[in-house]
Coordinates of C-alpha atoms and ligand atoms in Angstrom, one line a residue:
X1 CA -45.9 15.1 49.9
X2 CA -48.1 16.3 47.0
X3 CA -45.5 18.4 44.4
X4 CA -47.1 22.1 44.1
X5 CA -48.6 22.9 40.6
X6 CA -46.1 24.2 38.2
X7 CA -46.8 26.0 34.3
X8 CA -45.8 24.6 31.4
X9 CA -42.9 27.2 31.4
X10 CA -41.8 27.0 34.6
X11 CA -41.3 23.3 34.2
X12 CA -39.2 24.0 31.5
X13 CA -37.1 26.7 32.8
X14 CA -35.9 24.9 36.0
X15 CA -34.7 21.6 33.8
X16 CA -32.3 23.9 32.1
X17 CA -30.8 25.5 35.0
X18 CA -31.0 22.6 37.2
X19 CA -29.5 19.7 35.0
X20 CA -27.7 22.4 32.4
X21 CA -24.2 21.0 33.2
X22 CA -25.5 17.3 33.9
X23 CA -27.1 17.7 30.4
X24 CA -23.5 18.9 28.8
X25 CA -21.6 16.1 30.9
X26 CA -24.1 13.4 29.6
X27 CA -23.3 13.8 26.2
X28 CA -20.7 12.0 23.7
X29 CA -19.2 15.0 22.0
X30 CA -17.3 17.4 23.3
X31 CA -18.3 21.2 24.3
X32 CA -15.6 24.1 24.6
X33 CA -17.5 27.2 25.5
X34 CA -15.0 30.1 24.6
X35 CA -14.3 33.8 23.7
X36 CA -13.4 35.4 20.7
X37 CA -9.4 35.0 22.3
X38 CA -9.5 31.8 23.0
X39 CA -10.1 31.9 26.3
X40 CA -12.0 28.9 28.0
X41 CA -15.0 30.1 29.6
X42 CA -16.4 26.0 30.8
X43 CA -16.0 22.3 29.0
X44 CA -18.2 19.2 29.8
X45 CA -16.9 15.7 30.7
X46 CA -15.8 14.0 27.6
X47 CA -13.9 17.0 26.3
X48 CA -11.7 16.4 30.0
X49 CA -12.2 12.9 29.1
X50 CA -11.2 12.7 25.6
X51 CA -8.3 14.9 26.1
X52 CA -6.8 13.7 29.2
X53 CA -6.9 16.5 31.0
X54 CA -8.8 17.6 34.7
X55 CA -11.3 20.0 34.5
X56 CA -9.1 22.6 36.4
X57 CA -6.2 22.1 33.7
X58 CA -8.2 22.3 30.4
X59 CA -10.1 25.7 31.7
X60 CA -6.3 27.1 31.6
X61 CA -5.6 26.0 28.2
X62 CA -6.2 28.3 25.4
X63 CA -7.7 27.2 22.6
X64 CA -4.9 27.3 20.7
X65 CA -2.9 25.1 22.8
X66 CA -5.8 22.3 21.8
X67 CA -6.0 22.5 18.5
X68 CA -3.0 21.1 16.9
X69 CA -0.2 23.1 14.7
X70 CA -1.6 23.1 11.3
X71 CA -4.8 23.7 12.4
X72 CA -4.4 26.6 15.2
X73 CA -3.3 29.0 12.5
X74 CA -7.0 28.8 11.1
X75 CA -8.3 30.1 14.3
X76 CA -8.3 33.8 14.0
X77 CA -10.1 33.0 10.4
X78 CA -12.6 30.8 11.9
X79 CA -13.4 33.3 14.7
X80 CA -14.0 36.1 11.7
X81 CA -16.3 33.7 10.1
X82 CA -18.4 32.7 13.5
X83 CA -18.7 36.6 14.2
X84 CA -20.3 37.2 10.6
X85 CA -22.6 34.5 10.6
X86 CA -23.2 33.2 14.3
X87 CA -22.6 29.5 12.8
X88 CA -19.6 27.8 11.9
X89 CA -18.7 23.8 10.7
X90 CA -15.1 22.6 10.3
X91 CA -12.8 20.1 10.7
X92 CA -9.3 20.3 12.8
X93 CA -7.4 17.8 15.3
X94 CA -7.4 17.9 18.6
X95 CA -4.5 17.6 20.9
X96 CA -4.3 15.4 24.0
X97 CA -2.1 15.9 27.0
X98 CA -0.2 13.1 25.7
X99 CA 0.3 14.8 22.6
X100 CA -2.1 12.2 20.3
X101 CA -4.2 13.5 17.7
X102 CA -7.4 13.4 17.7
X103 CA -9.7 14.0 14.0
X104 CA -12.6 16.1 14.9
X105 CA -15.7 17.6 13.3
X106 CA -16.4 21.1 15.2
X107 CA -20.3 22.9 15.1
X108 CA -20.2 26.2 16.4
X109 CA -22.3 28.8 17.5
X110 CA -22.1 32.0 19.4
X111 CA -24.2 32.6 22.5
X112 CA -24.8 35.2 24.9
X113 CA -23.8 34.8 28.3
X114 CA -23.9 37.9 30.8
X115 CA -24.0 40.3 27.8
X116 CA -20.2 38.7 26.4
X117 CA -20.9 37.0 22.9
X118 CA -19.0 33.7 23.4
X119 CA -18.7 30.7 21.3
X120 CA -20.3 27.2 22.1
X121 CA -18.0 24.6 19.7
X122 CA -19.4 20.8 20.1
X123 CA -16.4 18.3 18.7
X124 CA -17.2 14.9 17.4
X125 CA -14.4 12.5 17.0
X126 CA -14.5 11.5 13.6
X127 CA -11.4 9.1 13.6
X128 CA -13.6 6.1 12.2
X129 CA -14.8 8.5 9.5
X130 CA -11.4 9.2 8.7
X131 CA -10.2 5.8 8.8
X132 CA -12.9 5.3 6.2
X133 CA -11.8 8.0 4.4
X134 CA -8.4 6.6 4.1
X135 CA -9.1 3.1 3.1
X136 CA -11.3 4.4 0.5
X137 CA -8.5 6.2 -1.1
X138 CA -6.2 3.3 -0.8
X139 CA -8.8 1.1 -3.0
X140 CA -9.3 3.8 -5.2
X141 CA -5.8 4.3 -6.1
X142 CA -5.6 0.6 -6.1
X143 CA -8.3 0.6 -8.5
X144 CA -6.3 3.3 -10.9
X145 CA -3.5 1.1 -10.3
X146 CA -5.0 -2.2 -11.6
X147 CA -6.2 -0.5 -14.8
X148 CA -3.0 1.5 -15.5
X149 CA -1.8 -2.0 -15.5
X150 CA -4.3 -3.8 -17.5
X151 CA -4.1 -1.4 -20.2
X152 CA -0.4 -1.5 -20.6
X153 CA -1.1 -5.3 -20.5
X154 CA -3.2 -4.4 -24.1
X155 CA -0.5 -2.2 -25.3
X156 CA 2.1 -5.0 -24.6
X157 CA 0.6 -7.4 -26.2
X158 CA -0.2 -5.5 -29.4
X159 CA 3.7 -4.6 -29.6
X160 CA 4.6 -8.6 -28.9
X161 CA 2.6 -9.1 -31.3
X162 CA 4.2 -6.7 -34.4
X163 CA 7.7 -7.5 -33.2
X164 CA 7.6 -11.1 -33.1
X165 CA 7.0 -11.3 -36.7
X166 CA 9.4 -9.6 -37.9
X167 CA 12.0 -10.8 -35.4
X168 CA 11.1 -14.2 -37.1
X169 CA 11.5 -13.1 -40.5
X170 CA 15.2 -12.3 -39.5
X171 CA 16.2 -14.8 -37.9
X172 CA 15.6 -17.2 -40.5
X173 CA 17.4 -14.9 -42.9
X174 CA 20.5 -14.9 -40.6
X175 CA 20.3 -19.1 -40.6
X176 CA 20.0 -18.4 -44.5
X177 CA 23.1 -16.2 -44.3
X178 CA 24.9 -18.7 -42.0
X179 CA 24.7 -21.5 -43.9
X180 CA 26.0 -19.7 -46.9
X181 CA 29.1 -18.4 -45.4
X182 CA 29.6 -21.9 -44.1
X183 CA 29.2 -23.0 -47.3
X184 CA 31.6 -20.3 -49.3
X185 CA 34.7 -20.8 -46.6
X186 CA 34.1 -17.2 -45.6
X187 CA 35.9 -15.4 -42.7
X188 CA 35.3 -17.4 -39.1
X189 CA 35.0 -13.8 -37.7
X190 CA 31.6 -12.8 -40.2
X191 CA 30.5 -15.9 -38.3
X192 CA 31.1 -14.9 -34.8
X193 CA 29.4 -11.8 -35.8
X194 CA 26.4 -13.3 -37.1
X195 CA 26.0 -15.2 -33.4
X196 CA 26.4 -12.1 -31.5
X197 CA 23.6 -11.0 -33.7
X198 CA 21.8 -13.8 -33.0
X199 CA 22.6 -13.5 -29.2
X200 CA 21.3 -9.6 -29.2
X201 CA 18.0 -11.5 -31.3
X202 CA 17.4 -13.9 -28.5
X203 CA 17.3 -11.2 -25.8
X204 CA 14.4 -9.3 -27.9
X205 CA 12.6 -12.7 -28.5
X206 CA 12.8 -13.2 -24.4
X207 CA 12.0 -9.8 -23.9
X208 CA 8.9 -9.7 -26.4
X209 CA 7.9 -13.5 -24.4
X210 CA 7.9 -11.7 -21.3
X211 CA 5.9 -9.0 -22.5
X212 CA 3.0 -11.5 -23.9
X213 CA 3.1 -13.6 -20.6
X214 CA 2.9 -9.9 -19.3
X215 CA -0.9 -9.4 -21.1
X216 CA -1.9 -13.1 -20.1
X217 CA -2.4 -13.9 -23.9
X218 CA -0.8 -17.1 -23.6
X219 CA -4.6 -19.0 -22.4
X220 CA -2.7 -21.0 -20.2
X221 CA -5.1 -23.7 -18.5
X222 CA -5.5 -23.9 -14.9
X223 CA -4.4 -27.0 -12.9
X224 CA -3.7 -28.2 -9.8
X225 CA -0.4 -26.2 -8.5
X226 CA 1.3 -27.4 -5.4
X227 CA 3.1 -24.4 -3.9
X228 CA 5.7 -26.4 -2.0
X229 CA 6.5 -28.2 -5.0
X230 CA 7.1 -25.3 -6.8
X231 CA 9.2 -24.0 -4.6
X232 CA 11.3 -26.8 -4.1
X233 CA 11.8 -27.3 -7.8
X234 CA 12.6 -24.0 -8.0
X235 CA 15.0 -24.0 -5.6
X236 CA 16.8 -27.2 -6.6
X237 CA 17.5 -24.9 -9.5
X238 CA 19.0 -22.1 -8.1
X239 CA 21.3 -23.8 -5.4
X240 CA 24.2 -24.1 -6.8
X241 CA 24.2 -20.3 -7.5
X242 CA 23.4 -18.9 -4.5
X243 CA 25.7 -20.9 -2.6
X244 CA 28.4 -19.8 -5.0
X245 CA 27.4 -16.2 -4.2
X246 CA 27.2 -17.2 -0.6
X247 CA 23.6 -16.7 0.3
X248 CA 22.1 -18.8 2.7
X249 CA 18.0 -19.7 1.6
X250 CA 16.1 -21.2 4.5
X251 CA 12.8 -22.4 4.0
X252 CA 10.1 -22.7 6.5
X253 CA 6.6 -24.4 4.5
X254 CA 3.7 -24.4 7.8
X255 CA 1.2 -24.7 5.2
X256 CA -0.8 -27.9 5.6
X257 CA -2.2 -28.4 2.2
X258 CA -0.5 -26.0 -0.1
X259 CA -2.8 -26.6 -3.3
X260 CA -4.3 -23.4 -5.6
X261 CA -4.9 -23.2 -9.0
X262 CA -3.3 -21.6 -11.4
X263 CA -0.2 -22.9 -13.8
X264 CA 2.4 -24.3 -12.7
X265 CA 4.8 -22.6 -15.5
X266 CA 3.5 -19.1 -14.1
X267 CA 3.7 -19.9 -11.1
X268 CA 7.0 -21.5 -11.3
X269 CA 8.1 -17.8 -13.0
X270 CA 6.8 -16.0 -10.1
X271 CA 8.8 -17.3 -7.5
X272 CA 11.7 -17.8 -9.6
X273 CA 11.4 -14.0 -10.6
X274 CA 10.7 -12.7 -6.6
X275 CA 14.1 -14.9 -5.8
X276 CA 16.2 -13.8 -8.6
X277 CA 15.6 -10.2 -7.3
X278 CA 16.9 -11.0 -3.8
X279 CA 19.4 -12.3 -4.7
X280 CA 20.1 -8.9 -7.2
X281 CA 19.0 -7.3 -4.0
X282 CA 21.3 -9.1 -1.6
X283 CA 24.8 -8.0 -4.3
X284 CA 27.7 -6.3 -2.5
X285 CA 26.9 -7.3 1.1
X286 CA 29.9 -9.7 1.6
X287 CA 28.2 -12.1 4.3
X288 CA 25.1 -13.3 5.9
X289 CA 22.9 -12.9 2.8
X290 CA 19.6 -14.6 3.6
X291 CA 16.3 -15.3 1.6
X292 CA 13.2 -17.1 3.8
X293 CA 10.4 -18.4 1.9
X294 CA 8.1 -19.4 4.7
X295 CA 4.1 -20.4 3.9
X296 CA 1.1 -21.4 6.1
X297 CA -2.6 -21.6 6.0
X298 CA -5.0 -18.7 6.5
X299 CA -8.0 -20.7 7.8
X300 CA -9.1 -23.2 5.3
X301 CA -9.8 -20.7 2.5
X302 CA -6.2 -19.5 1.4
X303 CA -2.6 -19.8 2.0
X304 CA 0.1 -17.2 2.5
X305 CA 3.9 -17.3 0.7
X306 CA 6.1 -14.9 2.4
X307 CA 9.5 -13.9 0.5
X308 CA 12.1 -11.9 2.1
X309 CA 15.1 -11.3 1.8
X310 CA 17.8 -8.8 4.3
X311 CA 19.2 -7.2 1.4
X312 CA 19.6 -3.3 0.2
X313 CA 15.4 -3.1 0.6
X314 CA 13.7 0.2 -1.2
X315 CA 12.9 3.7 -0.8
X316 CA 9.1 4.1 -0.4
X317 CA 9.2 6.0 -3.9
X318 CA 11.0 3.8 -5.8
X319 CA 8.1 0.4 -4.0
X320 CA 5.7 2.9 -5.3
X321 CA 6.7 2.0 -8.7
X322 CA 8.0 -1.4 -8.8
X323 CA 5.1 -2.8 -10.4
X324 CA 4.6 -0.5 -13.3
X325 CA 6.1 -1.9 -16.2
X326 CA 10.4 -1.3 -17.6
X327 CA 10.9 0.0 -14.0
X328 CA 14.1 -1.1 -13.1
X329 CA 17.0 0.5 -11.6
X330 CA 18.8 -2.5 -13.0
X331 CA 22.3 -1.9 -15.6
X332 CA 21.0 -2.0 -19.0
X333 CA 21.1 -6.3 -20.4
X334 CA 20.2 -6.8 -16.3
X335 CA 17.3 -5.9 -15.6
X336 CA 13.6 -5.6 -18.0
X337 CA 11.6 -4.2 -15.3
X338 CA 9.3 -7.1 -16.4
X339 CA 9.5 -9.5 -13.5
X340 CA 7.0 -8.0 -10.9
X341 CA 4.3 -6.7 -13.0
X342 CA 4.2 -10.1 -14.5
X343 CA 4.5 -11.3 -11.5
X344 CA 1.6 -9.3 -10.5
X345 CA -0.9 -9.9 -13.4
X346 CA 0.1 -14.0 -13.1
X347 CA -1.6 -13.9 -9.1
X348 CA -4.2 -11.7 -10.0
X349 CA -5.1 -13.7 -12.3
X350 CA -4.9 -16.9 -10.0
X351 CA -7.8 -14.1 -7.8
X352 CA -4.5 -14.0 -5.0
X353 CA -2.8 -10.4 -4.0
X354 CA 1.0 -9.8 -3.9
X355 CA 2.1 -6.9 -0.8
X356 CA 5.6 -5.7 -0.5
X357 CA 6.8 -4.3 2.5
X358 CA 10.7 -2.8 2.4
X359 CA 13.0 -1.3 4.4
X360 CA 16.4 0.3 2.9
X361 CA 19.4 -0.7 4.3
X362 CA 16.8 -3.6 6.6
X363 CA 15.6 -5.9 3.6
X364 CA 12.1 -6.5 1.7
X365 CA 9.3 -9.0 2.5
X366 CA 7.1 -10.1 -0.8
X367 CA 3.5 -11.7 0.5
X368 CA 1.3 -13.7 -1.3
X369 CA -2.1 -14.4 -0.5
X370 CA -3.9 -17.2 -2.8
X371 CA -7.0 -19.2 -2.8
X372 CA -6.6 -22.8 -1.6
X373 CA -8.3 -25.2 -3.9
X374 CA -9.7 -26.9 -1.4
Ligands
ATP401 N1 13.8 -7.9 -3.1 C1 14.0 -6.7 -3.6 N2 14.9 -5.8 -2.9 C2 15.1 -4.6 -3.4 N3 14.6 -4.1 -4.5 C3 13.8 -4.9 -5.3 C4 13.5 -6.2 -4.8 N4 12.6 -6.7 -5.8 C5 12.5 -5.8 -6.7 N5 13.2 -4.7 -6.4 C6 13.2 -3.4 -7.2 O1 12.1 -3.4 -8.1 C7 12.6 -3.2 -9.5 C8 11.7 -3.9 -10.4 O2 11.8 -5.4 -10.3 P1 11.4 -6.3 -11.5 O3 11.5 -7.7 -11.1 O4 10.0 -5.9 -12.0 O5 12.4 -5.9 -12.6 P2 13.9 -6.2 -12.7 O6 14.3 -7.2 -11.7 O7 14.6 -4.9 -12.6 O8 14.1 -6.7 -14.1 P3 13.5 -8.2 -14.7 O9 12.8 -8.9 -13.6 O10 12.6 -7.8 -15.8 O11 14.7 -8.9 -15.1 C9 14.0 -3.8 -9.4 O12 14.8 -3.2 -10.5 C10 14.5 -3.3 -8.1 O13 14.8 -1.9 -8.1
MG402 MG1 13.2 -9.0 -11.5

């Protein structure tokens, strides 16, 4: 059977209204046609699809009942805009039937259908794009965050620098002074007083130390540094204290070759700063205080050191803000607010990452991620 001859035209015409709706159902995005109300006048497939709805229930939905909260207020504007220029571009969410979210990019335009101007609105699901979006910020404020740190890095070493001369200047006056009272038979108590000068002079001299180690001025050279030895060491250190204070450390080390390079002082400091605040963190709980140090191997490039501890945990404003420099909600003579930013300029300088995730009342995981040597 030989087809009969058809124009150009007429070709044309009959694919539109034959394969119209298999046209709209064949596509990705998905088409709400509408009124000026809100009313649903037809939808294709992967608007049923994407929403989880049948075709029967979405026609009954309004418009408003699909775009969520925040964004359905913006209707009634977006409708004004469409009826002044035909066109319309916009971003809102879309809600499923099981009440998800869904980021979408709406392009709408108004067509006539039986003399009623309606609106055709084709939604792309942009979630990727957001996604994107959002992990860009994250680096970017990341960024901001590194060089808010580096350049209080500058600024503490400059002030290190100015104090500690000074600071040495008087402490060899006060040895000066010392030995003279010594000397002249004077008061015992004028000697006391001297040392709890000298005390109140150590604390600056530790605090100005930190701040130098703080600016990596110190050109420390970079060796071999055996995690698990460090953390034994460290450990062997500390026992006696936390088992006084009743806190039980449990350590699991997976990692099968547990070598990075780095110093071994620095890194010796890091731990010994991440489990001096558990502990902090763990004071007033009467029992069951725990700390896990636990490492293993990511692949053969780097090695993971996870610190965590179940005590008091933080607020998401106050993790915001552990790493900047003097924060501490530490008593005044406890705490610097030194400890983590040094902590974090000594492993970004060893090219690892430090990520704190905390819970209050639940407890605080630290995680390192460093390079292995080999
Ligand atoms: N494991 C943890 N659990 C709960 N809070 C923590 C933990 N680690 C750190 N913090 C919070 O972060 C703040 C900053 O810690 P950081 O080590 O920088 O300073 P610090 O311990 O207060 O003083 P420093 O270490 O200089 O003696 C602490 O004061 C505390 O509020
Ligand atoms: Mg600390």
């Amino acid at each position: 059977m030989t087809r009969p001859e058809t124009s150009s035209s007429d070709r044309q015409a009959s694919v539109v209204d034959l394969d119209a709706r298999a046209l709209m159902d064949s596509l990705e995005d998905a088409v709400f046609i509408h009124d000026f109300q809100g009313r649903m006048f037809d939808i294709n497939q992967a608007a049923c699809t994407r929403l989880g709805y049948t075709r029967e229930e979405l026609l009954k939905q309004g418009l408003q009942a699909i775009d969520s909260p925040e964004f359905a207020n913006q209707v009634p504007d977006r409708m004004a805009a469409l009826r002044k220029t035909g066109k319309g571009l916009f971003e809102s969410v879309h809600l499923c039937k099981n009440g998800k979210g869904i980021p979408v990019e709406v392009n709408a335009r108004l067509i006539e259908f039986n003399g009623t101007t309606l609106v055709i609105g084709v939604s792309r699901d942009i979630t990727e794009r957001k996604l994107a979006e959002q992990e860009k910020t994250r680096i970017q404020s990341q960024l901001l965050h590194s060089s808010k740190l580096a350049s209080i890095g500058t600024l503490a070493a400059g002030v290190a620098h100015e104090i500690n001369n000074p600071l040495t200047i008087i402490r060899g006056q006060n040895e000066f002074i010392r030995e003279s009272l010594i000397l002249n038979e004077a008061d015992p108590k004028m000697i006391q007083t001297l040392d709890k000068q000298e005390q109140a002079i150590g604390r600056i001299a530790g605090i100005v130390n930190s701040l130098r180690l703080y600016a990596r001025n110190d050109n420390s050279t970079s060796e071999e540094v055996n995690i698990h030895q460090i953390i034994q060491e460290t450990l062997s250190l500390v026992a006696n204290i936390y088992k006084r204070a009743q806190i039980q450390i449990e350590t699991q080390l997976r990692s099968i070759n547990p070598t990075t390079a780095g110093n071994i002082g620095q890194m010796q400091q890091v731990i010994l700063n991440l489990i001096v605040n558990a502990k902090d963190a763990l004071e007033g709980r009467k029992s069951g205080g725990l700390i896990r140090l636990e490492t293993e191997d990511v692949g053969t490039t780097a090695i993971v050191l996870r610190l965590s501890d179940n005590g008091c945990g933080m607020h998401p404003n106050q993790l915001q803000q552990i790493f900047n420099a003097f924060y501490t909600t530490k008593p005044p003579g406890k705490g610097t607010g030194l400890g983590l930013p040094i902590s974090h300029s000594i492993i970004t300088s060893m090219k690892g990452t430090i990520d704190v995730a905390s819970e209050p009342g639940v407890g605080t995981v630290f995680t390192l991620t460093l390079p292995k040597l080999r």
